[in-house]
Amino acid sequence: MAAASIRLFNTMTMQKETLEPAVPGKLGVYVCGPTVYSYVHIGNARTFTSFDVVVRYLRYRGFEVKYVRNYTDVDDKIIKAAHETGEEPVALAARFVEAFREDARALHLLEPDVSPKVSDHLAEIIGIIGKLVDKGLAYESKGDVYFSVRHYPEYAKLSKRNLDDLCAGERVQPGEQKHEPLDFALWKAAKPGEPAWDSPWGKGRPGWHIECSAMSAKYLGETFDIHGGGLDLIFPHHENEIAQSEGASGKTFSRYWMHCGFLDLEGAKMSKSLGNVVRLRDALTKVDPEALRFFFVGTHYRHPLNFADKGLADAEQRMEYFYETLRKVDERVSGKDFGKGPLYGEPHKHLTEFESQMDDDFNTAGALGALSGLFAQMNELTDKPPVKDKAQVGRTLQALREDVRKVSGVLGLFEDEPAQWLLRRRDRAVKERGIDVAKVESLIQARNEARKAKNFAEGDRLREELKGMGVEILDTAAGTVWKVAPQ
Ligand code: AMP
Ligand code: ZN
């Protein structure tokens, strides 16, 4: 497919702009990854899912994307957590990198092309700090190295903060070696019990922000296309990345900036420091991963999203409707040949609408509207076909099913076999509601026997009995299937 015209909201200019790659057809994307001192929560997962969909869509639209997402495995929080557990900080970080990988796979997140870690990039980090010192943009102070914000006039251009206002609220704290309050650490002198590496300024470790400047330059070049993260990273993290990278290279760092809104719990940003977190792995014991993705993409990535159990339950119910439709359509048309000929109506209009919503700053919420249209049309064609020509209906359903596959690759939804997905959903509901499966199955068998014997009154009575247990039955071409009724 030819590269299309995509507009995205650039936090730097605060406007929607047409995405034009520096190298035609190619895009470098860097997303700030997790700080691996604990399990990720579903707020983190929202941001990572948003960029997962962005990368999937850019590829769908024909761009060759190189996707880099780092691991912050050297950090104050990691050192503190390691002191608490008695582990080595590097070992604790490695453990949570593995946990993150498991969680990311469970949520069907694409594996980035490169997932660099700070601890593997000390040479690059030291190199860029050296450049900043040589250029007079950074200074050494008692084994620490700081970026000198006063020497970088463009500071705060992303967050549009006023330097005087910023200065007013800051003081150099006792024990800090910096000259001015806004200066930030590029390198921290070693302290006992902390991981440390050799450098021209003595043993120490990098500050937080410098890693992204060093690793993005290594894998994507000094200038690359899209930089992403959650809103909280705009200041100071991304501001500091810009100062370091543009200060060292003299070139534009990222050409477009994208930021994902917060996932809130009861009105407050979900964050480890507030303690109001739901771990992704805990959420995934209760809700299907695709339903969680569906919940995330139901809101535009820049808007806040309020987390509530009801929202997840609704998402899973909607996914059930989608999968039931797919099961029915597959039963009807999968592997069949309906010959060549015209299709009914304009079957691809939903996919075209989906694309135009996604082209508009990755408007997944709008795109889901197009998806609903696609499923409504599949249901209409299977349940009450508006035309008599069965081959035409079959061909049209096959064309719509193909469009679902395209959407599915972009959103990371409907990647499962419908019957399998529905069975898993049913198993979860059965456990939650304490339904006796053996009893359900024997009642269904009794009902089928009653119907065979033309005892329809008994058949209806058994259906009611099942209903009373919270079970709905459906007679399909492949036999009777059942599901747990919504509460
Ligand atoms: P951290 O591991 O804290 O550096 O966070 C990893 C990513 O998750 C960053 O891009 C954060 O901006 C993002 N993030 C953290 N909390 C939330 C939240 N409540 N909602 C959305 N994104 C978040
Ligand atoms: Zn970063």
Short mmCIF file of N, CA, C and O in Angstrom, two decimals, residues 54-152:
data_model
loop_
_atom_site.label_atom_id
_atom_site.label_comp_id
_atom_site.label_asym_id
_atom_site.label_seq_id
_atom_site.Cartn_x
_atom_site.Cartn_y
_atom_site.Cartn_z
N VAL A 54 0.02 2.95 17.13
CA VAL A 54 0.62 3.93 16.21
C VAL A 54 1.61 3.22 15.27
O VAL A 54 1.54 3.37 14.04
N VAL A 55 2.48 2.40 15.83
CA VAL A 55 3.48 1.71 15.00
C VAL A 55 2.80 0.74 14.05
O VAL A 55 3.14 0.68 12.85
N ARG A 56 1.82 0.00 14.54
CA ARG A 56 1.09 -0.95 13.67
C ARG A 56 0.44 -0.20 12.50
O ARG A 56 0.47 -0.66 11.37
N TYR A 57 -0.15 0.97 12.82
CA TYR A 57 -0.85 1.69 11.75
C TYR A 57 0.15 2.28 10.74
O TYR A 57 -0.10 2.26 9.54
N LEU A 58 1.25 2.80 11.25
CA LEU A 58 2.25 3.36 10.32
C LEU A 58 2.73 2.27 9.36
O LEU A 58 2.89 2.51 8.16
N ARG A 59 2.92 1.09 9.88
CA ARG A 59 3.34 -0.03 9.00
C ARG A 59 2.22 -0.39 8.03
O ARG A 59 2.48 -0.62 6.85
N TYR A 60 1.01 -0.43 8.53
CA TYR A 60 -0.14 -0.74 7.68
C TYR A 60 -0.21 0.25 6.51
O TYR A 60 -0.54 -0.12 5.39
N ARG A 61 0.14 1.50 6.82
CA ARG A 61 0.07 2.54 5.79
C ARG A 61 1.31 2.53 4.88
O ARG A 61 1.50 3.43 4.07
N GLY A 62 2.16 1.57 5.04
CA GLY A 62 3.25 1.37 4.09
C GLY A 62 4.60 1.92 4.52
O GLY A 62 5.57 1.84 3.77
N PHE A 63 4.69 2.50 5.72
CA PHE A 63 5.99 3.01 6.16
C PHE A 63 6.86 1.87 6.70
O PHE A 63 6.34 0.94 7.34
N GLU A 64 8.13 1.99 6.43
CA GLU A 64 9.07 1.04 7.03
C GLU A 64 9.50 1.66 8.36
O GLU A 64 10.19 2.68 8.37
N VAL A 65 9.01 1.08 9.45
CA VAL A 65 9.22 1.71 10.77
C VAL A 65 10.31 0.99 11.54
O VAL A 65 10.30 -0.24 11.63
N LYS A 66 11.23 1.76 12.11
CA LYS A 66 12.16 1.18 13.09
C LYS A 66 11.69 1.69 14.45
O LYS A 66 11.67 2.90 14.70
N TYR A 67 11.31 0.73 15.29
CA TYR A 67 10.67 1.07 16.57
C TYR A 67 11.63 0.72 17.71
O TYR A 67 12.02 -0.43 17.87
N VAL A 68 11.99 1.75 18.48
CA VAL A 68 12.92 1.57 19.60
C VAL A 68 12.20 1.94 20.91
O VAL A 68 11.56 3.00 20.98
N ARG A 69 12.26 1.06 21.89
CA ARG A 69 11.69 1.37 23.22
C ARG A 69 12.69 0.86 24.25
O ARG A 69 13.04 -0.32 24.26
N ASN A 70 13.14 1.76 25.11
CA ASN A 70 14.25 1.39 26.01
C ASN A 70 13.76 0.82 27.34
O ASN A 70 12.58 0.88 27.67
N TYR A 71 14.71 0.27 28.07
CA TYR A 71 14.49 -0.10 29.48
C TYR A 71 15.39 0.79 30.33
O TYR A 71 16.60 0.82 30.10
N THR A 72 14.81 1.50 31.29
CA THR A 72 15.63 2.25 32.24
C THR A 72 16.01 1.27 33.35
O THR A 72 15.18 0.98 34.23
N ASP A 73 17.22 0.73 33.27
CA ASP A 73 17.61 -0.28 34.27
C ASP A 73 18.69 0.23 35.22
O ASP A 73 19.25 -0.54 36.00
N VAL A 74 18.98 1.55 35.16
CA VAL A 74 19.86 2.17 36.16
C VAL A 74 19.13 3.42 36.62
O VAL A 74 18.84 4.30 35.79
N ASP A 75 18.78 3.47 37.90
CA ASP A 75 17.93 4.58 38.34
C ASP A 75 17.82 4.57 39.86
O ASP A 75 17.95 3.53 40.50
N ASP A 76 17.56 5.75 40.43
CA ASP A 76 17.42 5.87 41.90
C ASP A 76 16.37 4.90 42.44
O ASP A 76 16.58 4.27 43.49
N LYS A 77 15.23 4.79 41.72
CA LYS A 77 14.13 3.95 42.24
C LYS A 77 14.55 2.48 42.27
O LYS A 77 14.11 1.71 43.13
N ILE A 78 15.36 2.09 41.28
CA ILE A 78 15.81 0.70 41.24
C ILE A 78 16.76 0.43 42.41
O ILE A 78 16.66 -0.61 43.09
N ILE A 79 17.64 1.38 42.66
CA ILE A 79 18.60 1.21 43.76
C ILE A 79 17.86 1.11 45.09
O ILE A 79 18.14 0.24 45.92
N LYS A 80 16.86 1.97 45.25
CA LYS A 80 16.07 1.96 46.49
C LYS A 80 15.33 0.62 46.64
O LYS A 80 15.37 -0.01 47.71
N ALA A 81 14.69 0.17 45.54
CA ALA A 81 13.95 -1.10 45.61
C ALA A 81 14.89 -2.26 45.91
O ALA A 81 14.55 -3.18 46.68
N ALA A 82 16.10 -2.21 45.35
CA ALA A 82 17.06 -3.30 45.56
C ALA A 82 17.54 -3.32 47.02
O ALA A 82 17.73 -4.39 47.61
N HIS A 83 17.70 -2.13 47.61
CA HIS A 83 18.08 -2.09 49.03
C HIS A 83 17.00 -2.74 49.88
O HIS A 83 17.28 -3.44 50.84
N GLU A 84 15.75 -2.51 49.47
CA GLU A 84 14.64 -3.09 50.24
C GLU A 84 14.57 -4.61 50.13
O GLU A 84 14.24 -5.29 51.10
N THR A 85 14.89 -5.14 48.94
CA THR A 85 14.78 -6.60 48.78
C THR A 85 16.09 -7.32 49.08
O THR A 85 16.14 -8.55 49.13
N GLY A 86 17.18 -6.53 49.18
CA GLY A 86 18.48 -7.15 49.44
C GLY A 86 19.13 -7.71 48.17
O GLY A 86 20.13 -8.43 48.25
N GLU A 87 18.58 -7.39 47.01
CA GLU A 87 19.20 -7.85 45.76
C GLU A 87 20.21 -6.83 45.25
O GLU A 87 20.22 -5.67 45.67
N GLU A 88 20.99 -7.27 44.25
CA GLU A 88 21.82 -6.31 43.53
C GLU A 88 20.89 -5.52 42.62
O GLU A 88 20.01 -6.11 41.98
N PRO A 89 21.09 -4.19 42.49
CA PRO A 89 20.20 -3.41 41.61
C PRO A 89 20.12 -3.98 40.18
O PRO A 89 19.03 -4.04 39.61
N VAL A 90 21.26 -4.42 39.64
CA VAL A 90 21.25 -4.92 38.26
C VAL A 90 20.39 -6.19 38.16
O VAL A 90 19.66 -6.38 37.18
N ALA A 91 20.47 -7.04 39.21
CA ALA A 91 19.69 -8.29 39.20
C ALA A 91 18.20 -7.99 39.32
O ALA A 91 17.36 -8.59 38.64
N LEU A 92 17.88 -7.02 40.20
CA LEU A 92 16.46 -6.67 40.36
C LEU A 92 15.90 -6.12 39.04
O LEU A 92 14.82 -6.50 38.59
N ALA A 93 16.69 -5.26 38.39
CA ALA A 93 16.23 -4.68 37.12
C ALA A 93 16.05 -5.78 36.07
O ALA A 93 15.05 -5.79 35.35
N ALA A 94 16.99 -6.74 36.03
CA ALA A 94 16.89 -7.81 35.03
C ALA A 94 15.61 -8.62 35.26
O ALA A 94 14.94 -9.04 34.32
N ARG A 95 15.28 -8.84 36.53
CA ARG A 95 14.07 -9.59 36.86
C ARG A 95 12.83 -8.86 36.33
O ARG A 95 11.93 -9.47 35.76
N PHE A 96 12.80 -7.54 36.51
CA PHE A 96 11.61 -6.80 36.06
C PHE A 96 11.59 -6.56 34.55
O PHE A 96 10.53 -6.31 33.99
N VAL A 97 12.76 -6.64 33.91
CA VAL A 97 12.75 -6.60 32.43
C VAL A 97 12.02 -7.85 31.94
O VAL A 97 11.15 -7.78 31.08
N GLU A 98 12.36 -8.99 32.54
CA GLU A 98 11.70 -10.25 32.14
C GLU A 98 10.20 -10.18 32.41
O GLU A 98 9.39 -10.60 31.59
N ALA A 99 9.84 -9.65 33.58
CA ALA A 99 8.41 -9.54 33.93
C ALA A 99 7.70 -8.63 32.92
O ALA A 99 6.59 -8.92 32.47
N PHE A 100 8.38 -7.55 32.53
CA PHE A 100 7.76 -6.65 31.56
C PHE A 100 7.56 -7.36 30.23
O PHE A 100 6.52 -7.22 29.59
N ARG A 101 8.58 -8.14 29.82
CA ARG A 101 8.46 -8.85 28.54
C ARG A 101 7.25 -9.78 28.55
O ARG A 101 6.49 -9.84 27.59
N GLU A 102 7.08 -10.49 29.67
CA GLU A 102 5.93 -11.40 29.80
C GLU A 102 4.62 -10.63 29.69
O GLU A 102 3.71 -11.02 28.98
N ASP A 103 4.56 -9.51 30.44
CA ASP A 103 3.32 -8.71 30.45
C ASP A 103 3.04 -8.15 29.06
O ASP A 103 1.89 -8.12 28.62
N ALA A 104 4.09 -7.69 28.39
CA ALA A 104 3.92 -7.08 27.07
C ALA A 104 3.40 -8.12 26.08
O ALA A 104 2.52 -7.85 25.28
N ARG A 105 3.95 -9.33 26.18
CA ARG A 105 3.48 -10.41 25.29
C ARG A 105 2.01 -10.72 25.58
O ARG A 105 1.21 -10.89 24.67
N ALA A 106 1.68 -10.76 26.88
CA ALA A 106 0.29 -11.09 27.26
C ALA A 106 -0.68 -10.05 26.71
O ALA A 106 -1.82 -10.37 26.39
N LEU A 107 -0.23 -8.80 26.60
CA LEU A 107 -1.11 -7.74 26.09
C LEU A 107 -0.98 -7.62 24.57
O LEU A 107 -1.54 -6.70 23.97
N HIS A 108 -0.29 -8.54 23.95
CA HIS A 108 -0.11 -8.56 22.48
C HIS A 108 0.58 -7.30 21.98
O HIS A 108 0.25 -6.79 20.91
N LEU A 109 1.52 -6.77 22.78
CA LEU A 109 2.30 -5.62 22.30
C LEU A 109 3.38 -6.13 21.35
O LEU A 109 4.01 -7.16 21.63
N LEU A 110 3.60 -5.41 20.27
CA LEU A 110 4.66 -5.79 19.34
C LEU A 110 5.99 -5.70 20.06
O LEU A 110 6.21 -4.79 20.87
N GLU A 111 6.89 -6.58 19.73
CA GLU A 111 8.25 -6.48 20.24
C GLU A 111 8.92 -5.35 19.43
O GLU A 111 8.91 -5.39 18.21
N PRO A 112 9.47 -4.33 20.11
CA PRO A 112 10.15 -3.28 19.33
C PRO A 112 11.33 -3.87 18.54
O PRO A 112 11.82 -4.96 18.87
N ASP A 113 11.80 -3.14 17.54
CA ASP A 113 12.96 -3.64 16.78
C ASP A 113 14.21 -3.62 17.65
O ASP A 113 15.08 -4.47 17.51
N VAL A 114 14.30 -2.63 18.52
CA VAL A 114 15.43 -2.57 19.46
C VAL A 114 14.87 -2.20 20.83
O VAL A 114 14.03 -1.30 20.94
N SER A 115 15.33 -2.91 21.88
CA SER A 115 14.91 -2.60 23.25
C SER A 115 16.18 -2.40 24.09
O SER A 115 16.55 -3.26 24.88
N PRO A 116 16.86 -1.27 23.91
CA PRO A 116 18.15 -1.09 24.57
C PRO A 116 18.03 -0.81 26.06
O PRO A 116 17.03 -0.26 26.52
N LYS A 117 19.10 -1.22 26.79
CA LYS A 117 19.13 -0.96 28.23
C LYS A 117 20.27 0.02 28.54
O LYS A 117 21.32 -0.05 27.91
N VAL A 118 20.06 0.81 29.56
CA VAL A 118 21.08 1.79 29.96
C VAL A 118 22.40 1.09 30.27
O VAL A 118 23.46 1.54 29.83
N SER A 119 22.31 -0.03 31.00
CA SER A 119 23.54 -0.69 31.47
C SER A 119 24.42 -1.20 30.32
O SER A 119 25.58 -1.51 30.52
N ASP A 120 23.85 -1.31 29.10
CA ASP A 120 24.65 -1.73 27.94
C ASP A 120 25.17 -0.55 27.14
O ASP A 120 25.76 -0.75 26.07
N HIS A 121 24.88 0.68 27.56
CA HIS A 121 25.21 1.84 26.71
C HIS A 121 26.00 2.92 27.44
O HIS A 121 25.84 4.10 27.15
N LEU A 122 26.86 2.48 28.36
CA LEU A 122 27.64 3.45 29.12
C LEU A 122 28.59 4.23 28.21
O LEU A 122 28.77 5.44 28.37
N ALA A 123 29.19 3.55 27.22
CA ALA A 123 30.17 4.23 26.36
C ALA A 123 29.48 5.36 25.59
O ALA A 123 30.00 6.49 25.52
N GLU A 124 28.29 5.08 25.05
CA GLU A 124 27.57 6.10 24.29
C GLU A 124 27.16 7.26 25.20
O GLU A 124 27.21 8.43 24.82
N ILE A 125 26.74 6.92 26.42
CA ILE A 125 26.30 7.96 27.37
C ILE A 125 27.48 8.85 27.75
O ILE A 125 27.39 10.09 27.70
N ILE A 126 28.60 8.22 28.05
CA ILE A 126 29.79 9.00 28.44
C ILE A 126 30.24 9.86 27.25
O ILE A 126 30.63 11.02 27.42
N GLY A 127 30.11 9.31 26.05
CA GLY A 127 30.50 10.06 24.84
C GLY A 127 29.71 11.36 24.70
O GLY A 127 30.27 12.43 24.46
N ILE A 128 28.43 11.28 24.88
CA ILE A 128 27.59 12.48 24.67
C ILE A 128 27.80 13.49 25.82
O ILE A 128 27.83 14.70 25.60
N ILE A 129 28.01 12.97 27.03
CA ILE A 129 28.28 13.90 28.15
C ILE A 129 29.59 14.65 27.86
O ILE A 129 29.69 15.87 28.04
N GLY A 130 30.60 13.89 27.36
CA GLY A 130 31.90 14.51 27.03
C GLY A 130 31.73 15.64 26.01
O GLY A 130 32.32 16.72 26.14
N LYS A 131 30.89 15.40 25.02
CA LYS A 131 30.64 16.42 23.99
C LYS A 131 30.04 17.68 24.61
O LYS A 131 30.41 18.80 24.28
N LEU A 132 29.09 17.47 25.52
CA LEU A 132 28.41 18.62 26.15
C LEU A 132 29.40 19.41 27.02
O LEU A 132 29.35 20.65 27.05
N VAL A 133 30.30 18.68 27.71
CA VAL A 133 31.31 19.37 28.53
C VAL A 133 32.22 20.18 27.61
O VAL A 133 32.48 21.37 27.85
N ASP A 134 32.67 19.56 26.49
CA ASP A 134 33.57 20.25 25.55
C ASP A 134 32.92 21.51 24.97
O ASP A 134 33.58 22.50 24.71
N LYS A 135 31.61 21.45 24.78
CA LYS A 135 30.92 22.60 24.18
C LYS A 135 30.56 23.67 25.21
O LYS A 135 29.91 24.66 24.87
N GLY A 136 30.88 23.44 26.45
CA GLY A 136 30.56 24.42 27.49
C GLY A 136 29.10 24.37 27.92
O GLY A 136 28.61 25.27 28.60
N LEU A 137 28.40 23.29 27.56
CA LEU A 137 26.99 23.17 27.96
C LEU A 137 26.83 22.34 29.23
O LEU A 137 25.72 22.20 29.75
N ALA A 138 27.93 21.76 29.69
CA ALA A 138 27.87 20.97 30.92
C ALA A 138 29.16 21.18 31.70
O ALA A 138 30.18 21.57 31.12
N TYR A 139 29.09 20.96 33.00
CA TYR A 139 30.28 21.17 33.83
C TYR A 139 30.37 20.06 34.88
O TYR A 139 29.36 19.49 35.29
N GLU A 140 31.61 19.80 35.29
CA GLU A 140 31.83 18.79 36.32
C GLU A 140 31.85 19.49 37.68
O GLU A 140 32.30 20.64 37.79
N SER A 141 31.30 18.85 38.69
CA SER A 141 31.32 19.43 40.02
C SER A 141 31.41 18.28 41.03
O SER A 141 30.45 17.52 41.19
N LYS A 142 32.59 18.14 41.64
CA LYS A 142 32.83 17.09 42.66
C LYS A 142 32.39 15.70 42.17
O LYS A 142 31.65 14.99 42.87
N GLY A 143 32.79 15.36 40.97
CA GLY A 143 32.49 14.02 40.46
C GLY A 143 31.14 13.88 39.80
O GLY A 143 30.86 12.89 39.13
N ASP A 144 30.26 14.86 39.99
CA ASP A 144 28.99 14.89 39.25
C ASP A 144 29.21 15.71 37.97
O ASP A 144 30.13 16.54 37.93
N VAL A 145 28.36 15.50 36.98
CA VAL A 145 28.36 16.40 35.81
C VAL A 145 26.93 16.90 35.63
O VAL A 145 25.97 16.11 35.69
N TYR A 146 26.80 18.20 35.41
CA TYR A 146 25.46 18.81 35.24
C TYR A 146 25.35 19.51 33.90
O TYR A 146 26.32 20.06 33.39
N PHE A 147 24.14 19.51 33.40
CA PHE A 147 23.83 20.31 32.22
C PHE A 147 23.55 21.73 32.70
O PHE A 147 22.80 21.94 33.66
N SER A 148 24.12 22.70 32.01
CA SER A 148 23.95 24.09 32.42
C SER A 148 22.81 24.72 31.62
O SER A 148 22.99 25.11 30.47
N VAL A 149 21.66 24.80 32.23
CA VAL A 149 20.47 25.25 31.52
C VAL A 149 20.64 26.70 31.02
O VAL A 149 20.21 27.07 29.93
N ARG A 150 21.35 27.53 31.79
CA ARG A 150 21.56 28.94 31.41
C ARG A 150 22.28 29.07 30.06
O ARG A 150 22.10 30.04 29.35
N HIS A 151 23.08 28.07 29.73
CA HIS A 151 23.83 28.14 28.47
C HIS A 151 23.06 27.58 27.28
O HIS A 151 23.59 27.46 26.19
N TYR A 152 21.82 27.17 27.51
CA TYR A 152 21.03 26.58 26.42
C TYR A 152 19.73 27.38 26.30
O TYR A 152 18.72 27.07 26.94
#
